[in-house]
Amino acid sequence: MSSHFKPPIDLSDLPNYQQKESRPRRSVFVGRVSTKDNQNPASSIPRQVALASERLLPDEKFIAYFWDVESGMLPPELRGLGPQEMYDALNVSVPRDGGLQDLLDRAEMLGVTHVVAERSDRVARIMLASLIVEHDLEQLGVEVVYANEPIGGTASGQLRSRRGAQVDAELYRVALMEMSMGGQIQHAVQGWNHGYPPYPYIAVIDEDAPVRDKGRFGMDRPKKKLVPHPDERRFATARELCRLRREEHLKSRDIIELLAADPEQYPVEDRWTHNRVEGLIANPKLAGYQVYNRKASRTGRAGYSRLNPISEWVWSPTVVHEPVVSLEEWKTAQEVTAGLRADSEGHGPLLRIRAAARRLGLTITLVSSSGTHSLYRIGHQQIVLPIPTPATIVQQLVADLESAR
C-alpha cells in the first residue's frame, strides 16, 4: 500500500524506497458454466475470459485456463470429472488446462500469483466452498480477483462487496433448490415417475400429461408413468419375492437361491443379487404409489446416496399405477426386513413380537428382567421370555397373537 503522507524531502533514490516484486506476476483464468444444456460453453467461457482479462496488466496474458461444465453447487473435488472427450466435443475456443480442483492442485507448481474469474459464483454457488477455495489459494500467496468487483476504495469496502456477492450466490442456490424440489414433489404427487423403473414395470410417456410451450428454455423431458412390464412373469416374480419375505421371513440369500433355481419362471437380466432383491422389497412403488425423495443423492461423496427416513418421503395421494402388492403387504415386508436385520444384531426376536403386537394395536412393556428371563406385558397379558429367546418360541407367540385378531 502506498502512503498518502510523503516524507519532507525526496527519498525516492534510496534502495529500499520501493519493494520489488519477489516473483513475476502469473495469472490464470478460472470459469464455469452450469451445464452444457442450460448454458452454451462455446459462448459463455470466451465471454468470461474477455471480462476477466480486463483485470490483467497491459500486455499480460493468462498462463493457463481452468474451467468446468458443472453445477456450482458441487464441491471442488467433484468438479471437472467429465472425460476430456466431452470437453473436446464442446468446441470451446478457449483452451482447457483442467478444472477448479486441478487449479488447486497445481497452483503452487505453476507459480500462480493471481486467479481471475468473472465473478464469485463462477468458483462456487455455495459460499463455504468459495471461501475455502480463496483461503487455500491465499495460503499459497495467490490473490483471487473477481472482475465484477469495484477497483479501489477501502479493503473493508472491497470485502463487503465480495461477501455480499457470495451471499447473493448462496441465496440464489437455495431458492433454486426450493423451486426445483417443489417441482419434483408435484411431479411425483401427480403420478409421474422419477428415475429408472422398478423390475416389474416399464416407463411410458404419458400422452395425457400437459405439454409445455415450445419456446420455453431448457431441455424438454416428457413425463412418464409406470405400466406393467410386457413380460408378465416379472410381475408374478416381484409378487412372489415379496411374499417370500413377508410370509416366510426368508433372507435375501435364500430368496436368491429359490429364484435362481428356476430362471425360466423368474427371469432377470444378468443375475439376482442381494442389492436387487432388497431394493425391490423396499421399493414402495410396488404398492402402486409414486414416491419421491427416498434417497439424498448429493451427499458430497461421488457415487454415494443416503437413504432418507420414511417421514421425508413424498407420496402420491392415491394409487397411480397397477400395484404388485397392497400397501399393507409392503409395510409388513418392511417390518419383517427390520426384524431379520435385528436378528443378525441379536435384537430380532423382540422386534418381531413388537411388530405382531403393533398390528393388533397392542404395546409391549418390560416389567422386569433377571438376566436369564424377562417379564413383558402385552396388552392385559403377561409373558415370560428366556434370554436369548429361541426362534420357535417367537414364532409360536407371533402365531398366538395373530390368531387373537
CSV table of N, CA and C in Angstrom, one decimal, residues 105-228:
chain,number,residue,atom,x,y,z
A,105,ASP,N,-4.7,-28.0,-7.1
A,105,ASP,CA,-3.6,-29.0,-7.0
A,105,ASP,C,-2.3,-28.5,-7.6
A,106,ARG,N,-2.4,-27.6,-8.6
A,106,ARG,CA,-1.2,-27.3,-9.4
A,106,ARG,C,-0.8,-25.8,-9.3
A,107,ALA,N,-1.6,-25.0,-8.5
A,107,ALA,CA,-1.3,-23.6,-8.3
A,107,ALA,C,0.2,-23.3,-7.9
A,108,GLU,N,0.6,-24.0,-6.9
A,108,GLU,CA,2.0,-23.8,-6.4
A,108,GLU,C,3.0,-24.2,-7.4
A,109,MET,N,2.8,-25.4,-8.0
A,109,MET,CA,3.8,-25.8,-9.0
A,109,MET,C,3.9,-24.9,-10.2
A,110,LEU,N,2.8,-24.3,-10.6
A,110,LEU,CA,2.8,-23.3,-11.7
A,110,LEU,C,3.2,-21.9,-11.3
A,111,GLY,N,3.4,-21.7,-10.0
A,111,GLY,CA,3.9,-20.4,-9.6
A,111,GLY,C,2.8,-19.3,-9.8
A,112,VAL,N,1.5,-19.7,-9.6
A,112,VAL,CA,0.4,-18.8,-9.9
A,112,VAL,C,0.4,-17.7,-8.8
A,113,THR,N,0.2,-16.4,-9.3
A,113,THR,CA,0.1,-15.3,-8.3
A,113,THR,C,-1.3,-14.7,-8.2
A,114,HIS,N,-2.0,-14.9,-9.3
A,114,HIS,CA,-3.4,-14.3,-9.4
A,114,HIS,C,-4.3,-15.3,-10.0
A,115,VAL,N,-5.5,-15.5,-9.5
A,115,VAL,CA,-6.6,-16.3,-10.1
A,115,VAL,C,-7.7,-15.3,-10.4
A,116,VAL,N,-8.1,-15.2,-11.6
A,116,VAL,CA,-9.1,-14.2,-12.1
A,116,VAL,C,-10.3,-14.9,-12.6
A,117,ALA,N,-11.5,-14.5,-12.1
A,117,ALA,CA,-12.8,-15.1,-12.6
A,117,ALA,C,-13.7,-13.9,-12.8
A,118,GLU,N,-14.7,-14.2,-13.6
A,118,GLU,CA,-15.7,-13.1,-13.9
A,118,GLU,C,-16.4,-12.6,-12.7
A,119,ARG,N,-16.9,-13.6,-11.8
A,119,ARG,CA,-17.5,-13.3,-10.5
A,119,ARG,C,-17.4,-14.5,-9.6
A,120,SER,N,-17.8,-14.3,-8.4
A,120,SER,CA,-17.5,-15.3,-7.4
A,120,SER,C,-18.3,-16.6,-7.6
A,121,ASP,N,-19.5,-16.5,-8.1
A,121,ASP,CA,-20.3,-17.7,-8.3
A,121,ASP,C,-19.7,-18.6,-9.4
A,122,ARG,N,-18.8,-18.1,-10.2
A,122,ARG,CA,-18.1,-19.0,-11.2
A,122,ARG,C,-17.2,-19.9,-10.5
A,123,VAL,N,-16.8,-19.6,-9.2
A,123,VAL,CA,-16.0,-20.5,-8.4
A,123,VAL,C,-16.9,-21.5,-7.8
A,124,ALA,N,-18.0,-21.0,-7.1
A,124,ALA,CA,-19.0,-21.9,-6.4
A,124,ALA,C,-20.2,-21.0,-6.0
A,125,ARG,N,-21.3,-21.7,-6.1
A,125,ARG,CA,-22.5,-21.0,-5.6
A,125,ARG,C,-22.7,-21.2,-4.1
A,126,ILE,N,-22.0,-22.1,-3.5
A,126,ILE,CA,-22.0,-22.4,-2.1
A,126,ILE,C,-21.0,-21.5,-1.4
A,127,MET,N,-21.3,-20.6,-0.5
A,127,MET,CA,-20.4,-19.6,0.0
A,127,MET,C,-19.2,-20.3,0.7
A,128,LEU,N,-19.5,-21.3,1.5
A,128,LEU,CA,-18.4,-22.0,2.2
A,128,LEU,C,-17.4,-22.6,1.2
A,129,ALA,N,-17.8,-23.1,0.1
A,129,ALA,CA,-16.9,-23.7,-0.9
A,129,ALA,C,-16.0,-22.6,-1.5
A,130,SER,N,-16.6,-21.4,-1.8
A,130,SER,CA,-15.8,-20.4,-2.4
A,130,SER,C,-14.8,-19.8,-1.4
A,131,LEU,N,-15.3,-19.7,-0.1
A,131,LEU,CA,-14.4,-19.2,0.9
A,131,LEU,C,-13.2,-20.2,1.2
A,132,ILE,N,-13.5,-21.5,1.1
A,132,ILE,CA,-12.4,-22.5,1.3
A,132,ILE,C,-11.4,-22.3,0.1
A,133,VAL,N,-11.9,-22.2,-1.1
A,133,VAL,CA,-11.0,-22.0,-2.3
A,133,VAL,C,-10.1,-20.8,-2.1
A,134,GLU,N,-10.8,-19.6,-1.7
A,134,GLU,CA,-10.0,-18.4,-1.5
A,134,GLU,C,-8.9,-18.6,-0.4
A,135,HIS,N,-9.3,-19.3,0.7
A,135,HIS,CA,-8.4,-19.5,1.8
A,135,HIS,C,-7.2,-20.3,1.4
A,136,ASP,N,-7.5,-21.4,0.7
A,136,ASP,CA,-6.4,-22.3,0.3
A,136,ASP,C,-5.5,-21.7,-0.7
A,137,LEU,N,-6.0,-20.8,-1.6
A,137,LEU,CA,-5.1,-20.1,-2.5
A,137,LEU,C,-4.3,-19.0,-1.8
A,138,GLU,N,-5.0,-18.4,-0.8
A,138,GLU,CA,-4.3,-17.3,0.0
A,138,GLU,C,-3.1,-17.9,0.7
A,139,GLN,N,-3.2,-19.2,1.2
A,139,GLN,CA,-2.1,-19.8,1.9
A,139,GLN,C,-0.9,-20.0,1.0
A,140,LEU,N,-1.2,-20.0,-0.3
A,140,LEU,CA,-0.1,-20.2,-1.3
A,140,LEU,C,0.4,-18.9,-1.8
A,141,GLY,N,-0.1,-17.8,-1.2
A,141,GLY,CA,0.3,-16.4,-1.7
A,141,GLY,C,-0.4,-16.0,-3.0
A,142,VAL,N,-1.6,-16.7,-3.3
A,142,VAL,CA,-2.3,-16.4,-4.5
A,142,VAL,C,-3.5,-15.5,-4.2
A,143,GLU,N,-3.6,-14.4,-5.0
A,143,GLU,CA,-4.7,-13.5,-4.8
A,143,GLU,C,-5.8,-13.9,-5.8
A,144,VAL,N,-7.1,-13.9,-5.3
A,144,VAL,CA,-8.2,-14.2,-6.1
A,144,VAL,C,-8.9,-12.9,-6.5
A,145,VAL,N,-9.1,-12.7,-7.7
A,145,VAL,CA,-9.7,-11.5,-8.3
A,145,VAL,C,-11.0,-11.8,-9.0
A,146,TYR,N,-12.0,-11.0,-8.7
A,146,TYR,CA,-13.3,-11.2,-9.4
A,146,TYR,C,-13.5,-9.9,-10.3
A,147,ALA,N,-13.7,-10.1,-11.6
A,147,ALA,CA,-13.8,-8.9,-12.5
A,147,ALA,C,-14.9,-8.0,-12.2
A,148,ASN,N,-16.0,-8.5,-11.6
A,148,ASN,CA,-17.2,-7.6,-11.4
A,148,ASN,C,-17.1,-6.8,-10.1
A,149,GLU,N,-16.0,-6.9,-9.4
A,149,GLU,CA,-15.8,-6.1,-8.1
A,149,GLU,C,-15.2,-4.8,-8.4
A,150,PRO,N,-15.6,-3.8,-7.7
A,150,PRO,CA,-15.0,-2.4,-7.9
A,150,PRO,C,-13.5,-2.4,-7.6
A,151,ILE,N,-12.8,-1.5,-8.3
A,151,ILE,CA,-11.4,-1.3,-8.1
A,151,ILE,C,-11.2,0.0,-7.2
A,152,GLY,N,-10.3,-0.2,-6.2
A,152,GLY,CA,-10.0,1.0,-5.3
A,152,GLY,C,-10.9,1.0,-4.1
A,153,GLY,N,-10.8,2.1,-3.4
A,153,GLY,CA,-11.6,2.1,-2.1
A,153,GLY,C,-10.9,1.4,-1.0
A,154,THR,N,-11.6,1.2,0.1
A,154,THR,CA,-11.0,0.6,1.3
A,154,THR,C,-11.1,-0.9,1.2
A,155,ALA,N,-10.2,-1.6,1.9
A,155,ALA,CA,-10.2,-3.0,2.0
A,155,ALA,C,-11.5,-3.6,2.5
A,156,SER,N,-12.1,-2.8,3.6
A,156,SER,CA,-13.3,-3.3,4.2
A,156,SER,C,-14.5,-3.2,3.1
A,157,GLY,N,-14.4,-2.1,2.3
A,157,GLY,CA,-15.5,-1.9,1.3
A,157,GLY,C,-15.4,-3.0,0.2
A,158,GLN,N,-14.2,-3.3,-0.2
A,158,GLN,CA,-14.0,-4.4,-1.1
A,158,GLN,C,-14.5,-5.8,-0.6
A,159,LEU,N,-14.2,-6.0,0.7
A,159,LEU,CA,-14.6,-7.2,1.3
A,159,LEU,C,-16.1,-7.3,1.5
A,160,ARG,N,-16.7,-6.2,1.8
A,160,ARG,CA,-18.2,-6.1,1.9
A,160,ARG,C,-18.8,-6.5,0.5
A,161,SER,N,-18.2,-5.9,-0.5
A,161,SER,CA,-18.8,-6.2,-1.9
A,161,SER,C,-18.6,-7.7,-2.2
A,162,ARG,N,-17.5,-8.2,-1.9
A,162,ARG,CA,-17.3,-9.7,-2.2
A,162,ARG,C,-18.2,-10.6,-1.4
A,163,ARG,N,-18.3,-10.3,-0.1
A,163,ARG,CA,-19.1,-11.2,0.7
A,163,ARG,C,-20.6,-11.0,0.3
A,164,GLY,N,-21.0,-9.8,0.0
A,164,GLY,CA,-22.4,-9.6,-0.4
A,164,GLY,C,-22.7,-10.4,-1.7
A,165,ALA,N,-21.8,-10.4,-2.7
A,165,ALA,CA,-22.0,-11.2,-3.9
A,165,ALA,C,-22.0,-12.7,-3.6
A,166,GLN,N,-21.2,-13.2,-2.6
A,166,GLN,CA,-21.2,-14.6,-2.3
A,166,GLN,C,-22.5,-15.0,-1.5
A,167,VAL,N,-23.0,-14.0,-0.7
A,167,VAL,CA,-24.3,-14.3,-0.1
A,167,VAL,C,-25.4,-14.4,-1.1
A,168,ASP,N,-25.4,-13.5,-2.1
A,168,ASP,CA,-26.4,-13.5,-3.2
A,168,ASP,C,-26.3,-14.8,-3.9
A,169,ALA,N,-25.1,-15.3,-4.2
A,169,ALA,CA,-25.0,-16.6,-4.9
A,169,ALA,C,-25.6,-17.7,-4.1
A,170,GLU,N,-25.3,-17.7,-2.7
A,170,GLU,CA,-25.9,-18.7,-1.9
A,170,GLU,C,-27.4,-18.7,-1.8
A,171,LEU,N,-28.0,-17.5,-1.7
A,171,LEU,CA,-29.4,-17.3,-1.7
A,171,LEU,C,-30.0,-17.8,-3.0
A,172,TYR,N,-29.4,-17.5,-4.1
A,172,TYR,CA,-29.8,-18.0,-5.4
A,172,TYR,C,-29.9,-19.5,-5.4
A,173,ARG,N,-28.8,-20.1,-4.9
A,173,ARG,CA,-28.7,-21.6,-4.9
A,173,ARG,C,-29.9,-22.2,-4.0
A,174,VAL,N,-30.1,-21.6,-2.9
A,174,VAL,CA,-31.2,-22.1,-2.0
A,174,VAL,C,-32.6,-21.9,-2.7
A,175,ALA,N,-32.8,-20.7,-3.3
A,175,ALA,CA,-34.1,-20.5,-4.0
A,175,ALA,C,-34.3,-21.5,-5.1
A,176,LEU,N,-33.2,-21.7,-5.9
A,176,LEU,CA,-33.2,-22.6,-7.0
A,176,LEU,C,-33.6,-24.0,-6.5
A,177,MET,N,-33.0,-24.5,-5.4
A,177,MET,CA,-33.2,-25.8,-4.9
A,177,MET,C,-34.7,-25.9,-4.4
A,178,GLU,N,-35.2,-24.8,-3.8
A,178,GLU,CA,-36.6,-24.8,-3.3
A,178,GLU,C,-37.5,-25.0,-4.5
A,179,MET,N,-37.3,-24.2,-5.5
A,179,MET,CA,-38.2,-24.3,-6.7
A,179,MET,C,-38.1,-25.7,-7.4
A,180,SER,N,-36.8,-26.2,-7.5
A,180,SER,CA,-36.6,-27.5,-8.1
A,180,SER,C,-37.3,-28.6,-7.2
A,181,MET,N,-37.1,-28.5,-5.9
A,181,MET,CA,-37.8,-29.5,-5.1
A,181,MET,C,-39.3,-29.5,-5.2
A,182,GLY,N,-39.8,-28.3,-5.2
A,182,GLY,CA,-41.3,-28.1,-5.3
A,182,GLY,C,-41.8,-28.7,-6.6
A,183,GLY,N,-41.0,-28.5,-7.7
A,183,GLY,CA,-41.4,-29.1,-9.0
A,183,GLY,C,-41.4,-30.6,-9.0
A,184,GLN,N,-40.3,-31.2,-8.3
A,184,GLN,CA,-40.2,-32.6,-8.3
A,184,GLN,C,-41.3,-33.2,-7.4
A,185,ILE,N,-41.7,-32.5,-6.3
A,185,ILE,CA,-42.7,-33.0,-5.5
A,185,ILE,C,-44.0,-33.1,-6.3
A,186,GLN,N,-44.3,-32.1,-7.0
A,186,GLN,CA,-45.6,-32.1,-7.8
A,186,GLN,C,-45.5,-33.1,-8.9
A,187,HIS,N,-44.3,-33.4,-9.4
A,187,HIS,CA,-44.1,-34.4,-10.4
A,187,HIS,C,-44.6,-35.8,-9.9
A,188,ALA,N,-44.2,-36.1,-8.6
A,188,ALA,CA,-44.5,-37.3,-8.0
A,188,ALA,C,-46.0,-37.4,-7.6
A,189,VAL,N,-46.4,-36.3,-7.0
A,189,VAL,CA,-47.8,-36.2,-6.5
A,189,VAL,C,-48.8,-36.5,-7.6
A,190,GLN,N,-48.5,-36.0,-8.8
A,190,GLN,CA,-49.4,-36.1,-9.9
A,190,GLN,C,-49.2,-37.5,-10.7
A,191,GLY,N,-48.3,-38.3,-10.1
A,191,GLY,CA,-48.2,-39.7,-10.6
A,191,GLY,C,-47.2,-40.0,-11.6
A,192,TRP,N,-46.2,-39.1,-11.9
A,192,TRP,CA,-45.2,-39.3,-12.9
A,192,TRP,C,-43.9,-39.9,-12.2
A,193,ASN,N,-43.2,-40.7,-13.0
A,193,ASN,CA,-42.1,-41.5,-12.4
A,193,ASN,C,-40.8,-40.7,-12.4
A,194,HIS,N,-40.0,-40.9,-11.3
A,194,HIS,CA,-38.7,-40.4,-11.2
A,194,HIS,C,-37.7,-41.6,-11.4
A,195,GLY,N,-36.7,-41.5,-12.1
A,195,GLY,CA,-35.6,-42.5,-12.2
A,195,GLY,C,-35.9,-43.7,-13.0
A,196,TYR,N,-35.1,-44.7,-12.8
A,196,TYR,CA,-35.2,-46.0,-13.6
A,196,TYR,C,-36.4,-46.8,-13.0
A,197,PRO,N,-37.3,-47.3,-13.9
A,197,PRO,CA,-38.5,-48.0,-13.5
A,197,PRO,C,-38.1,-49.3,-12.7
A,198,PRO,N,-38.8,-49.7,-11.6
A,198,PRO,CA,-38.5,-50.9,-10.9
A,198,PRO,C,-38.7,-52.1,-11.8
A,199,TYR,N,-38.2,-53.3,-11.4
A,199,TYR,CA,-38.1,-54.5,-12.2
A,199,TYR,C,-39.4,-54.9,-12.8
A,200,PRO,N,-40.6,-54.8,-12.2
A,200,PRO,CA,-41.8,-55.3,-12.8
A,200,PRO,C,-42.5,-54.3,-13.7
A,201,TYR,N,-41.9,-53.1,-13.9
A,201,TYR,CA,-42.5,-52.1,-14.7
A,201,TYR,C,-41.6,-51.6,-15.8
A,202,ILE,N,-42.3,-50.8,-16.7
A,202,ILE,CA,-41.6,-50.0,-17.7
A,202,ILE,C,-42.2,-48.6,-17.6
A,203,ALA,N,-41.4,-47.6,-18.0
A,203,ALA,CA,-41.9,-46.2,-18.0
A,203,ALA,C,-42.3,-45.8,-19.4
A,204,VAL,N,-43.5,-45.3,-19.6
A,204,VAL,CA,-44.0,-44.9,-20.9
A,204,VAL,C,-44.4,-43.5,-20.8
A,205,ILE,N,-44.3,-42.8,-21.9
A,205,ILE,CA,-44.7,-41.4,-22.0
A,205,ILE,C,-46.2,-41.2,-21.7
A,206,ASP,N,-46.6,-40.3,-20.9
A,206,ASP,CA,-48.0,-40.1,-20.5
A,206,ASP,C,-48.5,-39.1,-21.6
A,207,GLU,N,-49.3,-39.6,-22.5
A,207,GLU,CA,-49.9,-38.8,-23.6
A,207,GLU,C,-50.9,-37.8,-23.1
A,208,ASP,N,-51.4,-38.0,-21.8
A,208,ASP,CA,-52.4,-37.1,-21.3
A,208,ASP,C,-51.7,-35.9,-20.5
A,209,ALA,N,-50.4,-36.0,-20.3
A,209,ALA,CA,-49.7,-35.0,-19.5
A,209,ALA,C,-49.7,-33.7,-20.2
A,210,PRO,N,-49.7,-32.6,-19.5
A,210,PRO,CA,-49.7,-31.3,-20.2
A,210,PRO,C,-48.4,-31.1,-20.9
A,211,VAL,N,-48.4,-30.4,-22.1
A,211,VAL,CA,-47.2,-30.1,-22.9
A,211,VAL,C,-46.9,-28.7,-22.7
A,212,ARG,N,-45.6,-28.4,-22.4
A,212,ARG,CA,-45.2,-27.0,-22.2
A,212,ARG,C,-45.0,-26.3,-23.5
A,213,ASP,N,-44.9,-25.0,-23.4
A,213,ASP,CA,-44.7,-24.2,-24.6
A,213,ASP,C,-43.4,-24.5,-25.3
A,214,LYS,N,-43.5,-24.5,-26.7
A,214,LYS,CA,-42.3,-24.8,-27.5
A,214,LYS,C,-41.1,-24.0,-27.2
A,215,GLY,N,-41.3,-22.7,-27.0
A,215,GLY,CA,-40.2,-21.7,-26.9
A,215,GLY,C,-39.6,-21.7,-25.5
A,216,ARG,N,-40.1,-22.5,-24.6
A,216,ARG,CA,-39.6,-22.4,-23.2
A,216,ARG,C,-38.2,-22.9,-23.1
A,217,PHE,N,-37.4,-22.2,-22.2
A,217,PHE,CA,-36.0,-22.5,-22.1
A,217,PHE,C,-35.7,-23.9,-21.4
A,218,GLY,N,-34.7,-24.6,-21.8
A,218,GLY,CA,-34.3,-25.8,-21.2
A,218,GLY,C,-34.7,-27.0,-21.9
A,219,MET,N,-34.2,-28.2,-21.5
A,219,MET,CA,-34.5,-29.4,-22.1
A,219,MET,C,-35.9,-29.9,-21.9
A,220,ASP,N,-36.5,-30.4,-23.0
A,220,ASP,CA,-37.9,-30.9,-22.9
A,220,ASP,C,-37.9,-32.4,-22.5
A,221,ARG,N,-38.3,-32.7,-21.3
A,221,ARG,CA,-38.3,-34.1,-20.8
A,221,ARG,C,-39.7,-34.5,-20.6
A,222,PRO,N,-40.2,-35.5,-21.5
A,222,PRO,CA,-41.6,-35.9,-21.4
A,222,PRO,C,-41.9,-36.6,-20.1
A,223,LYS,N,-43.1,-36.4,-19.6
A,223,LYS,CA,-43.5,-37.0,-18.3
A,223,LYS,C,-43.9,-38.5,-18.6
A,224,LYS,N,-43.4,-39.3,-17.7
A,224,LYS,CA,-43.7,-40.8,-17.9
A,224,LYS,C,-44.4,-41.4,-16.7
A,225,LYS,N,-45.1,-42.4,-16.9
A,225,LYS,CA,-45.8,-43.1,-15.9
A,225,LYS,C,-45.4,-44.6,-16.0
A,226,LEU,N,-45.6,-45.3,-14.9
A,226,LEU,CA,-45.3,-46.8,-14.9
A,226,LEU,C,-46.4,-47.6,-15.3
A,227,VAL,N,-46.1,-48.6,-16.1
A,227,VAL,CA,-47.1,-49.7,-16.5
A,227,VAL,C,-46.4,-51.0,-16.4
A,228,PRO,N,-47.2,-52.1,-16.2
A,228,PRO,CA,-46.5,-53.4,-16.1
A,228,PRO,C,-45.6,-53.8,-17.2
